mmCIF file of C-alpha atoms in Angstrom:
data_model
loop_
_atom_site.group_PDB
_atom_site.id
_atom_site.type_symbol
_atom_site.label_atom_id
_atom_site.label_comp_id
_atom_site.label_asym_id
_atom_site.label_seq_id
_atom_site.Cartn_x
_atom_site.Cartn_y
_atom_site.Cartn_z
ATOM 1 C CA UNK A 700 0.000 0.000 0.000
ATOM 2 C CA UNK A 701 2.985 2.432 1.030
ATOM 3 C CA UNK A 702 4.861 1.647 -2.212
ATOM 4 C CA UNK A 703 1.676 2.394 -4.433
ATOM 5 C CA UNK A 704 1.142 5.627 -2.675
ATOM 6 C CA UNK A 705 4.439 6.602 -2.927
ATOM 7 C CA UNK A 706 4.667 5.271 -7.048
ATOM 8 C CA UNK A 707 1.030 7.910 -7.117
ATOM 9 C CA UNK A 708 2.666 10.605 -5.479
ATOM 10 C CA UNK A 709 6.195 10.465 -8.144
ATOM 11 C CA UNK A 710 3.888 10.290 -10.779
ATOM 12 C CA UNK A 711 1.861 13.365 -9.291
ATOM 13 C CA UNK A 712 5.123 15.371 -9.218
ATOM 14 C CA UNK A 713 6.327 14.224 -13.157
ATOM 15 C CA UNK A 714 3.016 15.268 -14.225
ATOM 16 C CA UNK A 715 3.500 18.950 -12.479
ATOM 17 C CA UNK A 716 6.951 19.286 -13.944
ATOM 18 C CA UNK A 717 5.494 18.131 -17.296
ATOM 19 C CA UNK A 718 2.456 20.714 -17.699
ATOM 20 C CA UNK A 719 4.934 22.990 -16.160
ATOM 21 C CA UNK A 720 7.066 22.778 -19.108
ATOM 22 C CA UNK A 721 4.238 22.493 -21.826
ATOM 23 C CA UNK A 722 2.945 25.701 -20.783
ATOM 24 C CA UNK A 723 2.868 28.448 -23.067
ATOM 25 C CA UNK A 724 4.255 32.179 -21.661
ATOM 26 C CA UNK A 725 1.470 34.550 -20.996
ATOM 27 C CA UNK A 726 -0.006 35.458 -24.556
ATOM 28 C CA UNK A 727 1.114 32.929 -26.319
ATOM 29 C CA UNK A 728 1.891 33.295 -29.823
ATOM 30 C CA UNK A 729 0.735 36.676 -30.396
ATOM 31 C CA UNK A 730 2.204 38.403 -28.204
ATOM 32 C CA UNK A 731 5.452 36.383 -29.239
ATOM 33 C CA UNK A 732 4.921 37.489 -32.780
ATOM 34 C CA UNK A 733 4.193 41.469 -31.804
ATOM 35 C CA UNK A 734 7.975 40.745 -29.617
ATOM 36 C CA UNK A 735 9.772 40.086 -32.800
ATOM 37 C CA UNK A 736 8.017 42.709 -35.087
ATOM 38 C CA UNK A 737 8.573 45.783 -32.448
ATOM 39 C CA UNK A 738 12.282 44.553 -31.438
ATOM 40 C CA UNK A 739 13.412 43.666 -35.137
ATOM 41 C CA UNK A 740 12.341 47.572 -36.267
ATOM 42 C CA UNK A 741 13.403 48.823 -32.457
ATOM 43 C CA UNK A 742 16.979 47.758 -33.223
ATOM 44 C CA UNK A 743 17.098 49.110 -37.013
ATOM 45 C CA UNK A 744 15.777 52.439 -35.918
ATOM 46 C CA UNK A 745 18.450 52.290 -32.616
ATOM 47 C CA UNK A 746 21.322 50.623 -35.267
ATOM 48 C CA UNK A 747 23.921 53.558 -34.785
ATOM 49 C CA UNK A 748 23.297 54.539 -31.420
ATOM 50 C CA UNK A 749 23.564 51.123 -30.386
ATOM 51 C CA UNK A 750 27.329 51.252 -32.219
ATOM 52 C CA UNK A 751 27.794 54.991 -30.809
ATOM 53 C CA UNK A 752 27.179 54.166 -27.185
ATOM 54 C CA UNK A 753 29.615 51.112 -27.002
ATOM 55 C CA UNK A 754 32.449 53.569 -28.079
ATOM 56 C CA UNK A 755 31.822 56.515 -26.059
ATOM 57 C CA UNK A 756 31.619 53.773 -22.832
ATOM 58 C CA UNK A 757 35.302 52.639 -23.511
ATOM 59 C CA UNK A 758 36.355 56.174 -24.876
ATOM 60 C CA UNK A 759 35.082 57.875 -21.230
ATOM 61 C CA UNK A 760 35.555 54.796 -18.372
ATOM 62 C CA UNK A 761 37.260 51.540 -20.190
ATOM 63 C CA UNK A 762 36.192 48.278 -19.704
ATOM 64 C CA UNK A 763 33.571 46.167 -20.940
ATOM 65 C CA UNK A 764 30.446 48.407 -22.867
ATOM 66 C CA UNK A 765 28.144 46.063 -21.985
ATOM 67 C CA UNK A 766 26.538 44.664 -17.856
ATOM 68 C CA UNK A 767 25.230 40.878 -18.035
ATOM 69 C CA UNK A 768 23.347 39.992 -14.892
ATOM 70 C CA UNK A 769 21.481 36.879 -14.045
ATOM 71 C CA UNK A 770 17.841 37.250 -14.047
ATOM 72 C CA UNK A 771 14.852 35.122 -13.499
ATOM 73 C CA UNK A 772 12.489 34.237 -16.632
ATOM 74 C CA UNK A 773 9.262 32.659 -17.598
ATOM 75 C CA UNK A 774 8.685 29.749 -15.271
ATOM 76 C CA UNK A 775 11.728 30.382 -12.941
ATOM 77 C CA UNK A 776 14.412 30.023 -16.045
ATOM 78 C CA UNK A 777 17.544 32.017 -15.489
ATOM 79 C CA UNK A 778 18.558 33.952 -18.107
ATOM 80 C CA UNK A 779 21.822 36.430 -18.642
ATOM 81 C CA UNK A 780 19.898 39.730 -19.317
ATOM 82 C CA UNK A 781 22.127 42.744 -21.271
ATOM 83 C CA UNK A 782 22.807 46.122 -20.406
ATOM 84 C CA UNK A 783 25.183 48.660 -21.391
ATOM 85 C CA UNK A 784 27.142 49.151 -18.045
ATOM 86 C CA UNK A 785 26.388 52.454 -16.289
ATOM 87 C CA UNK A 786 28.543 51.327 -12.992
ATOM 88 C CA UNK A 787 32.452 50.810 -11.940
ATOM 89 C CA UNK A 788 34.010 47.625 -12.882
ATOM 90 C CA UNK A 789 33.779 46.716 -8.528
ATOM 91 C CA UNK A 790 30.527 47.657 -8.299
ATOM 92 C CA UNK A 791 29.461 44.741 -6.094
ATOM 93 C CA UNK A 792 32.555 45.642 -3.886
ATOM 94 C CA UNK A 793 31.409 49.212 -3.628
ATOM 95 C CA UNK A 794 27.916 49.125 -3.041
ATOM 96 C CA UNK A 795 28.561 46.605 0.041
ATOM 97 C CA UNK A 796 30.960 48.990 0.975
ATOM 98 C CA UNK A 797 28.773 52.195 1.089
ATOM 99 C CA UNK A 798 25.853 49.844 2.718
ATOM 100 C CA UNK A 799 27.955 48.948 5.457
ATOM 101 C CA UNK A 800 29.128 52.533 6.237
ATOM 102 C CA UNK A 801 25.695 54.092 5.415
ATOM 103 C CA UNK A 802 22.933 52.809 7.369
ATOM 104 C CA UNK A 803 20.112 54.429 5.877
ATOM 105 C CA UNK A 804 21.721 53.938 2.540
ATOM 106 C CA UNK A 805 20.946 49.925 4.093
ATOM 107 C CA UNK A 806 17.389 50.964 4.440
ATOM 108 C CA UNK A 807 16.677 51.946 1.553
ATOM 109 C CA UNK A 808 18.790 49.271 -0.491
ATOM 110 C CA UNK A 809 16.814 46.944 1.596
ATOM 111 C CA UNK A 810 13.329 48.655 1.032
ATOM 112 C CA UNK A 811 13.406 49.288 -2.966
ATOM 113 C CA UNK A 812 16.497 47.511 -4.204
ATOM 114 C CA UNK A 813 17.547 51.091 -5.479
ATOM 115 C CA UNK A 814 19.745 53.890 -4.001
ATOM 116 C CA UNK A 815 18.946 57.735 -4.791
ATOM 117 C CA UNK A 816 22.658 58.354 -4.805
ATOM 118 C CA UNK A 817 24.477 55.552 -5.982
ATOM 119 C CA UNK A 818 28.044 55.309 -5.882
ATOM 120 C CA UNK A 819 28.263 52.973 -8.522
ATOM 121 C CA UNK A 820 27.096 54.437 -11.080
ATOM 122 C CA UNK A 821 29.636 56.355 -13.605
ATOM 123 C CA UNK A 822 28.502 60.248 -14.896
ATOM 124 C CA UNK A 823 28.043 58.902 -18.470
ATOM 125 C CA UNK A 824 26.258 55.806 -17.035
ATOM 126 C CA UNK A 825 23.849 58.688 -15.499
ATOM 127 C CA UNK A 826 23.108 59.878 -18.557
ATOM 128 C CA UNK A 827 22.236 56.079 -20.093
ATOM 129 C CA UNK A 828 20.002 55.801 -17.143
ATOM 130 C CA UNK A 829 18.247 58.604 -17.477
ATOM 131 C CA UNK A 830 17.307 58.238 -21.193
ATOM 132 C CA UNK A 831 16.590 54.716 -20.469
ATOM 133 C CA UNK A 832 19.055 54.132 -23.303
ATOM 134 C CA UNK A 833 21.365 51.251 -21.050
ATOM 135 C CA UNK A 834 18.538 49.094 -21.474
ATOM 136 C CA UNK A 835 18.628 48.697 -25.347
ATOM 137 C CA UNK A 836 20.630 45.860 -25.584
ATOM 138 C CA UNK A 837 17.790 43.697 -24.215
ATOM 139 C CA UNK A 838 16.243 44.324 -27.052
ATOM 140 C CA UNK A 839 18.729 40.959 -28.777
ATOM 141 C CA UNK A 840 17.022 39.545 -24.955
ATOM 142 C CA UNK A 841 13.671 39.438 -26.405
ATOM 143 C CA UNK A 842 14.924 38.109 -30.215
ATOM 144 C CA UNK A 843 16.497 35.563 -28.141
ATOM 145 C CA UNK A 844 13.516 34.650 -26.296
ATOM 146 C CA UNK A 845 14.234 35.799 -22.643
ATOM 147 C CA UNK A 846 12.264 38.885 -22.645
ATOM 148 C CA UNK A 847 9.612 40.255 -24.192
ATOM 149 C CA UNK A 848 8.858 44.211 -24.694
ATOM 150 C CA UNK A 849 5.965 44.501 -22.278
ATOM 151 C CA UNK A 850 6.138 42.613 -19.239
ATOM 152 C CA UNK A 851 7.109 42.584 -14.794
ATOM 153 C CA UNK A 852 10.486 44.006 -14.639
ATOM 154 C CA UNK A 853 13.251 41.285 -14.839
ATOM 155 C CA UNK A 854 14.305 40.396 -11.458
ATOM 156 C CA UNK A 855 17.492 38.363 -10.012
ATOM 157 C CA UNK A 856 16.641 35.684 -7.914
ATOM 158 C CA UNK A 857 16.597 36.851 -4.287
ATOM 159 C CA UNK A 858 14.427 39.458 -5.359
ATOM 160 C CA UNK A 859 11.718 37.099 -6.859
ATOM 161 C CA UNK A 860 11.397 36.203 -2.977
ATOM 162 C CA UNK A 861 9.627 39.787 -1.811
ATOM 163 C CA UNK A 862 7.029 39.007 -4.856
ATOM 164 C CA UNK A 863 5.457 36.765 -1.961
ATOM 165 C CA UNK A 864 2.558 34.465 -3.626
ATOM 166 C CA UNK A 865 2.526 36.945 -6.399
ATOM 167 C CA UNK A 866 5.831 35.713 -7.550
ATOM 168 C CA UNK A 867 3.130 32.778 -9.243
ATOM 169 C CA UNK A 868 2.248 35.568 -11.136
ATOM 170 C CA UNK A 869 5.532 36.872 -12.348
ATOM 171 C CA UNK A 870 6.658 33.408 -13.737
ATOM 172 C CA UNK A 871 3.801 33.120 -15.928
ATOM 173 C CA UNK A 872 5.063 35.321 -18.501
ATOM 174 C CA UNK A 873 8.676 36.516 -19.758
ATOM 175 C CA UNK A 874 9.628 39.953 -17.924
ATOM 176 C CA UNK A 875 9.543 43.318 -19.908
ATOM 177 C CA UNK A 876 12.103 45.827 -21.764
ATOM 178 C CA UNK A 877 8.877 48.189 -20.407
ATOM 179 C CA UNK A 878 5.845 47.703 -18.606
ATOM 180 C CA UNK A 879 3.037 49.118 -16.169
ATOM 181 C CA UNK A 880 6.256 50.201 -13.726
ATOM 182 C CA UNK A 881 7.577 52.403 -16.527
ATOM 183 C CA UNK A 882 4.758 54.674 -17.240
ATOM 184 C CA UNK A 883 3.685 54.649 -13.581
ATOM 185 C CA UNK A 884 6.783 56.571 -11.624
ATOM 186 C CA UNK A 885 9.366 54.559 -13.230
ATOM 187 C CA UNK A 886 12.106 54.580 -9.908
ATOM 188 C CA UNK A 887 9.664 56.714 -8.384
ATOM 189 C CA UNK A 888 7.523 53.705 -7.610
ATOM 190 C CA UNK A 889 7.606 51.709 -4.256
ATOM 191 C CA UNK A 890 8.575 48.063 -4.326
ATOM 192 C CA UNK A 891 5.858 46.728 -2.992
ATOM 193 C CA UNK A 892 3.528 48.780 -5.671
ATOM 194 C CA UNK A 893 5.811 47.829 -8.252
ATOM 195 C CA UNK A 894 4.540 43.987 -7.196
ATOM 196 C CA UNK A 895 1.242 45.074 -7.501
ATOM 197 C CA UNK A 896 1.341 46.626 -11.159
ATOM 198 C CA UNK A 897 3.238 43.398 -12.794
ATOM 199 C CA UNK A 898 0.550 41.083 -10.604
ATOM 200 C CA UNK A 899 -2.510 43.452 -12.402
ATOM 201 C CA UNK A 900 -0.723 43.130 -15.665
ATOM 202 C CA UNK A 901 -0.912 39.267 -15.410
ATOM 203 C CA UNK A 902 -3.973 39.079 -14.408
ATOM 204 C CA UNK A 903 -5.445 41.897 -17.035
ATOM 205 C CA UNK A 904 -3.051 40.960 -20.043
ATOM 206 C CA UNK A 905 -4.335 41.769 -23.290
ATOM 207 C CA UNK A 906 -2.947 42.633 -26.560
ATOM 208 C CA UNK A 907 -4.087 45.930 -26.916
ATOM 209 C CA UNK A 908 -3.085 46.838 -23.635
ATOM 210 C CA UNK A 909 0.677 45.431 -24.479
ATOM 211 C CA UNK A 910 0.094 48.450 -27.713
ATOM 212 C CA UNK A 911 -0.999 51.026 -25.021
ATOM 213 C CA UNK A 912 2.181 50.566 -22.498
ATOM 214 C CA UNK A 913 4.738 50.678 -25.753
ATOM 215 C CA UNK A 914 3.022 53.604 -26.699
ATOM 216 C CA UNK A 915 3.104 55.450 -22.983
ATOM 217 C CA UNK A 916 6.687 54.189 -22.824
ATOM 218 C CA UNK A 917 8.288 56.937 -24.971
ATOM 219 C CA UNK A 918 6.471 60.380 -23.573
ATOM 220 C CA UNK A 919 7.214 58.153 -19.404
ATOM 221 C CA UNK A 920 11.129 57.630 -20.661
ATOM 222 C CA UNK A 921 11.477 61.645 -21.329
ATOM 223 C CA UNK A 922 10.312 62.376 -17.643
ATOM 224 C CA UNK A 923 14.208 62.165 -16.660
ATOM 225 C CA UNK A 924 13.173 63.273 -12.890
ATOM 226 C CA UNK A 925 11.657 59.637 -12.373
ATOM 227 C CA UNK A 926 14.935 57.597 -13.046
ATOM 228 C CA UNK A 927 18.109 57.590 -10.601
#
């Protein structure tokens, strides 16, 4: 009797990992399809910036142009998400460094994930940040798969924890070059309502919402006072 339970119960758990893997990211196809027809024009249109910006990086600070990071994807795959790097070459080194010296600098590291003066971050890198323009290389993320343009913001994986039960949410699609974060305060936003925007957009997905956000994103990206 114990060994047929416990045969019932393995197959229980193959079956979970097996509709786990058949399913289909939030949107399925279409929204797939409207990924590769925005990002495919996206990077023609941002061609010689995205050659300019490489240049002036090792021209001004040396070093690598572009920041991968490890990030969490559609149902919990991790993914190495691109960025053009805005920070020092030590920047894990520096930022524990300030925490430990700064205590509310801890607080609010610990709070939002973000720092309103961050000692990291390079003056040019300021500049990419502001314009939103560091973030173009994930546009070859969501050719590749790992992304798509409207989405929860990709998080790394200790992060995914203060999602709560919502992080259920947040794996059922791929996270977002923009989303309802960006035209809704942008760094200006509190964590915990930044949880509660990508848990709505889940829940509420549609594809003529997905049009709406990339059209918001562009006038939201010029309001430079709501990025660090």
């Amino acid at each position: 009797m114990e060994s047929n339970l416990r045969q019932c119960d393995e197959l229980a758990v193959i079956d979970d990992d097996a509709r786990s893997e058949s399913r289909q990211p939030l949107g399925g196809w279409a929204k797939r399809l409207l990924d590769l027809m925005v990002a495919s024009t996206a990077l023609i249109l941002a061609g010689p910036i995205l050659v300019l910006i490489p240049l002036l990086i090792k021209a001004t600070t040396g070093g690598p142009a572009l920041f991968v990071h490890r990030r969490i994807g559609f149902n919990g795959k991790a993914f190495d998400c691109y960025k053009f790097r805005t920070m020092v070459p030590n920047a894990e080194e520096v930022l524990e460094r300030h925490l430990s010296c700064n205590p509310q600098a801890a607080q609010e590291w610990a709070a939002n994930q973000k720092l309103s003066c961050d000692p990291r971050i390079l003056f040019f890198g300021k500049m990419l940040r502001k314009s939103s323009l560091d973030e173009l290389p994930q546009l070859f993320n969501i050719l590749r798969g790992d992304m798509s343009c409207v989405g929860p913001r990709p998080v790394v994986a200790d992060e995914l924890q203060r999602y709560g039960a919502a992080s259920h949410e947040y794996l059922k699609t791929r996270p977002g070059l923009t989303g309802l974060w960006q035209i809704n305060g942008r760094n200006t936003t509190e964590y915990s309502h930044r949880v509660l925007l990508d848990t709505q957009y889940v829940r509420t997905w549609s594809l003529r919402r997905d049009l709406s956000i990339l059209m918001r994103t562009i006038p939201a990206m010029m309001k430079f006072d709501q990025t660090s």
